[in-house]
Amino acid sequence: MLRGSLRNEMKHCLYCLAPLPEHFQWKNVFLSETTLLCETCRNMFTPLPKNVCPKCSKPLQKGEETQCHDCIRWEKSTHWKGILEHNTSFYVYNDDIKDFVARWKYRGDAALALVFKEKLRRLYLQNYVDYYPVPIPLSKERFTERGFNQSALLASFLATPYTIFEKLQWMRTHRTYRKLKEIAPQPVLHALRRNIDEKKQSKKSRYERLTFTKNPFVSVSSHEVSVKGKKILLIDDIYTTGMTLRKAAYRLKEEEAASVRSITLFR
Amino acid sequence: MFSYFHFLSGKRKKTDLPPHAQRAQVAREVGPLSFDAFPSYFPSQLIHSSSYSSELYSQLKEKLYGKELLLEELQVTKEEMAPFLKAGLITARIGIQPRKKGYICLRCGTDDLSLFGSYPCARCQQTCIYCRNCIQMGKISTCTLLFRSHFPEETSFETYPQSENDILQWDGQLSLGQQKASDKIVEAIEKRRELLVWAVCGAGKTEVLFHGMAHALKKQFRVLLATPRTDVVLELLPRLRKVFPLTVISGLYSASTEKHLPASIVVATTHQVMRFVDAFDVVIIDEVDAFPYSLDSSLKYAVAKAGKRESATIYLTATPDPTLTSRVQQKTLPAVKIPRRFHGHPLPVPKLSWCGNWERKLKQKEVPKQVWEWCRVRIESGTPVFLFVPSVTSLQQVTDILKKLHPNIEGVHSADEERLTKVSAFREGTIPILVTTTILERGVTVPRVDVAVIGAEQDIFTESALVQIAGRAGRSHNHPTGDVVYFHYGVTAEMNKAITHIKKMNNTPIR
């Protein structure tokens, strides 16, 4: 089980390990909302600006009104057209986040994934309840080297049962009544495998990423993880060019997935 | 139940060691295990041959000298490592050990459960516990091994000159107080005991160490000088290299290049010390009380672990913390005081000045009248001023307001990239007032300086911080006095303690 502290309470900030101030709040009792980060670390995560591309969550530049140039370019290509329907991201990828991700992935501080747990679950309940989470896999070598797959950790958050408070919140935002039992998460599908062991994405230039045409992903052909006719939600940590996600989505589309969307943490 | 009565009867079962030293003891006792103890870690198909390359032999020997490292730090693969373990030249132990309650990380000594994390591990197919306190140095989990060398010791890697005069090439003079402390240090090293050197700010602590270190080198001891800050390592290295020209001295800090050099004097930041186990005969800890707050106990543990079981430990400080002082009072820790600065003048005693609700004033874009007036007088007379503030936000506010007084006034804080250039500009005199957070409370020497604290009642200004701040003034031989003012909004116990501390030091005779 993924835990940031072997005690039940969080005594230290999950990232900088500074002692957390102990405030008693009723919110914590009722919503089981736990503060994991201290204030300075929380401010490190800059939310994306208001005017982002509705398709891929990229902050819009000057001259781009409804869609970003990247999305238009993707849609022009016959190969990639309509492969990835939509991407939602949470935060801006900046230098602070780079350090954060380095510690999370390369130093192996797996528990840092917990930072995004609540936000992911809320978004999933709101928009993606009938989608099956599929994490972007790591190659076998990298997986054993690192000991965990950060995307799989994120995906596993979505599949754990939802508390009654989360469900009530869902009903409040959707203004519909649905039997509480019906709001059940879909299981995580490990529908993809990564075969080719390539350079780390972060060590490649944009040009390299876009021209390395071979698709490293292979779909797992077994009955339990069949994606046929299912709505799929890809989970990854960083969206830079969108190439990785599209390559994965391409394989899923080949297996006749109904639609493929994605959630990424940083953009 | 039994142990409870035991406690009531006043007999304590455990030794009187402080908690970090007890944990270091535990860490030493966890025996290194031989090769066969880790069948899952080294599956038999991994071991192709039992021979190892001689190149790797010397490389590993150098890297592991006195240290305990991870595979990633050694940059070797499991296959390369296996034959060494089989031959018994290297032993391994699991980095995280279960204890009576919870776990202990053998590298940083953390046993606080809230600093451990757990995750489903792909390597061992189980839930692994890992230490989050020292993760920046590479992950230690319940399935990672720490490697330690048992290479046969060669006689010595350098030939020592026999006389102390050859080792130590220094002809400076020690003051009366320094001489006394120096003799005590030599004695403590000789008898392998602990010693607290309680010296006022500006007493010349480094010089006091020279004779003791020379004595240790003569006896072929390895010496560790641990200090909390990189700046101090960089400052000490050239000084030590000058006075010990024949000795190999290595400096370890996070960006240093000479990490794998086996040396007889190691000057290291306390983080780097974590990697050493049972390596030093003499451990000198500079500014024991200055360890960063959150890492406090693990750094003490690291220092305790780095020394051999029978080693001399020397604590150097101007402001010993309560645990040290209580041990001195209980006579379990011998101590020597240097109550006078090297120039023989007393420490400037701080004055208190009430300045009202300064936080509200700052919001109104003003500094309190008293502060403004004090600063103006100093600028007119051309006296450099250190102005300490409690936080980075107030630092910005105060700097902006004071810029009206003189455009060159600057502020520095720990994350400031121009920190070093600003401090050197202040030394040269182009910046008349340097506004700073507590980062400059130690080790910075500027002649003729006057010092003030705004908001001295804040929690961050503890007794030791206030004493250190007061110690910035009057350090040079030609200007032994200086003005120290604590501007406050209500006197705190810490402020009173700091003043009594300084007065007491001034009244202590040098025997």
PDB file of N, CA and C in Angstrom, chain B residues 16-20 194 196 198 288-289 291 296-297 300 315 317 319-335 463:
ATOM      1  N   ASP B  16      23.586   6.098  30.063  1.00  0.00           N
ATOM      2  CA  ASP B  16      23.202   7.498  30.052  1.00  0.00           C
ATOM      3  C   ASP B  16      23.403   8.175  28.703  1.00  0.00           C
ATOM      4  N   LEU B  17      23.550   7.373  27.674  1.00  0.00           N
ATOM      5  CA  LEU B  17      23.782   7.957  26.356  1.00  0.00           C
ATOM      6  C   LEU B  17      22.560   8.740  25.892  1.00  0.00           C
ATOM      7  N   PRO B  18      22.778   9.857  25.214  1.00  0.00           N
ATOM      8  CA  PRO B  18      21.645  10.566  24.607  1.00  0.00           C
ATOM      9  C   PRO B  18      21.026   9.729  23.488  1.00  0.00           C
ATOM     10  N   PRO B  19      19.756  10.021  23.133  1.00  0.00           N
ATOM     11  CA  PRO B  19      19.035   9.148  22.194  1.00  0.00           C
ATOM     12  C   PRO B  19      19.747   8.903  20.863  1.00  0.00           C
ATOM     13  N   HIS B  20      20.374   9.952  20.309  1.00  0.00           N
ATOM     14  CA  HIS B  20      21.007   9.729  19.013  1.00  0.00           C
ATOM     15  C   HIS B  20      22.179   8.771  19.126  1.00  0.00           C
ATOM     16  N   GLU B 194      34.954  12.575  25.464  1.00  0.00           N
ATOM     17  CA  GLU B 194      34.162  13.689  24.934  1.00  0.00           C
ATOM     18  C   GLU B 194      34.638  14.990  25.571  1.00  0.00           C
ATOM     19  N   LEU B 196      33.430  19.350  25.592  1.00  0.00           N
ATOM     20  CA  LEU B 196      32.697  20.497  25.056  1.00  0.00           C
ATOM     21  C   LEU B 196      33.579  21.726  25.157  1.00  0.00           C
ATOM     22  N   TRP B 198      33.358  25.467  24.951  1.00  0.00           N
ATOM     23  CA  TRP B 198      32.357  26.518  24.954  1.00  0.00           C
ATOM     24  C   TRP B 198      33.092  27.834  24.785  1.00  0.00           C
ATOM     25  N   VAL B 288      27.593  22.768  17.120  1.00  0.00           N
ATOM     26  CA  VAL B 288      26.622  21.677  17.303  1.00  0.00           C
ATOM     27  C   VAL B 288      25.195  22.155  17.292  1.00  0.00           C
ATOM     28  N   ASP B 289      24.986  23.374  17.767  1.00  0.00           N
ATOM     29  CA  ASP B 289      23.610  23.833  17.920  1.00  0.00           C
ATOM     30  C   ASP B 289      23.026  24.394  16.631  1.00  0.00           C
ATOM     31  N   PHE B 291      22.570  22.921  13.724  1.00  0.00           N
ATOM     32  CA  PHE B 291      21.985  21.985  12.765  1.00  0.00           C
ATOM     33  C   PHE B 291      20.607  22.451  12.361  1.00  0.00           C
ATOM     34  N   ASP B 296      17.743  17.804  12.781  1.00  0.00           N
ATOM     35  CA  ASP B 296      18.537  17.802  13.988  1.00  0.00           C
ATOM     36  C   ASP B 296      19.018  16.441  14.454  1.00  0.00           C
ATOM     37  N   SER B 297      18.069  15.552  14.791  1.00  0.00           N
ATOM     38  CA  SER B 297      18.486  14.330  15.460  1.00  0.00           C
ATOM     39  C   SER B 297      19.209  13.390  14.507  1.00  0.00           C
ATOM     40  N   LYS B 300      22.877  14.415  14.270  1.00  0.00           N
ATOM     41  CA  LYS B 300      23.626  14.027  15.466  1.00  0.00           C
ATOM     42  C   LYS B 300      23.939  12.533  15.430  1.00  0.00           C
ATOM     43  N   TYR B 315      32.953  18.839  20.886  1.00  0.00           N
ATOM     44  CA  TYR B 315      31.895  19.745  20.460  1.00  0.00           C
ATOM     45  C   TYR B 315      32.401  21.168  20.584  1.00  0.00           C
ATOM     46  N   THR B 317      31.177  25.089  20.339  1.00  0.00           N
ATOM     47  CA  THR B 317      30.011  25.945  20.184  1.00  0.00           C
ATOM     48  C   THR B 317      30.128  27.217  21.011  1.00  0.00           C
ATOM     49  N   THR B 319      27.051  28.604  21.807  1.00  0.00           N
ATOM     50  CA  THR B 319      25.758  28.585  22.479  1.00  0.00           C
ATOM     51  C   THR B 319      25.285  27.145  22.607  1.00  0.00           C
ATOM     52  N   PRO B 320      25.781  26.440  23.625  1.00  0.00           N
ATOM     53  CA  PRO B 320      25.382  25.039  23.752  1.00  0.00           C
ATOM     54  C   PRO B 320      23.889  24.903  24.020  1.00  0.00           C
ATOM     55  N   ASP B 321      23.270  23.861  23.459  1.00  0.00           N
ATOM     56  CA  ASP B 321      21.832  23.681  23.676  1.00  0.00           C
ATOM     57  C   ASP B 321      21.587  23.033  25.044  1.00  0.00           C
ATOM     58  N   PRO B 322      20.316  23.027  25.488  1.00  0.00           N
ATOM     59  CA  PRO B 322      20.005  22.541  26.844  1.00  0.00           C
ATOM     60  C   PRO B 322      20.523  21.131  27.136  1.00  0.00           C
ATOM     61  N   THR B 323      20.488  20.228  26.162  1.00  0.00           N
ATOM     62  CA  THR B 323      20.944  18.868  26.468  1.00  0.00           C
ATOM     63  C   THR B 323      22.418  18.861  26.813  1.00  0.00           C
ATOM     64  N   LEU B 324      23.196  19.658  26.085  1.00  0.00           N
ATOM     65  CA  LEU B 324      24.629  19.714  26.363  1.00  0.00           C
ATOM     66  C   LEU B 324      24.895  20.366  27.724  1.00  0.00           C
ATOM     67  N   THR B 325      24.226  21.499  27.974  1.00  0.00           N
ATOM     68  CA  THR B 325      24.488  22.183  29.243  1.00  0.00           C
ATOM     69  C   THR B 325      24.077  21.325  30.432  1.00  0.00           C
ATOM     70  N   SER B 326      22.957  20.590  30.282  1.00  0.00           N
ATOM     71  CA  SER B 326      22.544  19.763  31.424  1.00  0.00           C
ATOM     72  C   SER B 326      23.535  18.625  31.640  1.00  0.00           C
ATOM     73  N   ARG B 327      24.094  18.131  30.556  1.00  0.00           N
ATOM     74  CA  ARG B 327      25.108  17.087  30.725  1.00  0.00           C
ATOM     75  C   ARG B 327      26.363  17.641  31.394  1.00  0.00           C
ATOM     76  N   VAL B 328      26.669  18.896  31.081  1.00  0.00           N
ATOM     77  CA  VAL B 328      27.824  19.514  31.733  1.00  0.00           C
ATOM     78  C   VAL B 328      27.545  19.660  33.226  1.00  0.00           C
ATOM     79  N   GLN B 329      26.321  20.090  33.567  1.00  0.00           N
ATOM     80  CA  GLN B 329      25.971  20.258  34.975  1.00  0.00           C
ATOM     81  C   GLN B 329      25.975  18.933  35.728  1.00  0.00           C
ATOM     82  N   GLN B 330      25.543  17.875  35.033  1.00  0.00           N
ATOM     83  CA  GLN B 330      25.551  16.552  35.680  1.00  0.00           C
ATOM     84  C   GLN B 330      26.943  15.942  35.702  1.00  0.00           C
ATOM     85  N   LYS B 331      27.893  16.666  35.177  1.00  0.00           N
ATOM     86  CA  LYS B 331      29.292  16.233  35.130  1.00  0.00           C
ATOM     87  C   LYS B 331      29.485  14.959  34.299  1.00  0.00           C
ATOM     88  N   THR B 332      28.608  14.724  33.332  1.00  0.00           N
ATOM     89  CA  THR B 332      28.854  13.583  32.457  1.00  0.00           C
ATOM     90  C   THR B 332      29.614  14.022  31.213  1.00  0.00           C
ATOM     91  N   LEU B 333      29.725  15.320  31.014  1.00  0.00           N
ATOM     92  CA  LEU B 333      30.438  15.825  29.852  1.00  0.00           C
ATOM     93  C   LEU B 333      31.452  16.866  30.313  1.00  0.00           C
ATOM     94  N   PRO B 334      32.739  16.582  30.175  1.00  0.00           N
ATOM     95  CA  PRO B 334      33.727  17.589  30.557  1.00  0.00           C
ATOM     96  C   PRO B 334      33.667  18.779  29.613  1.00  0.00           C
ATOM     97  N   ALA B 335      33.887  19.963  30.150  1.00  0.00           N
ATOM     98  CA  ALA B 335      33.769  21.162  29.320  1.00  0.00           C
ATOM     99  C   ALA B 335      34.902  22.127  29.631  1.00  0.00           C
ATOM    100  N   GLU B 463      17.515  32.003  22.130  1.00  0.00           N
ATOM    101  CA  GLU B 463      18.668  32.481  22.873  1.00  0.00           C
ATOM    102  C   GLU B 463      19.940  32.352  22.051  1.00  0.00           C
TER     103      GLU B 463
END
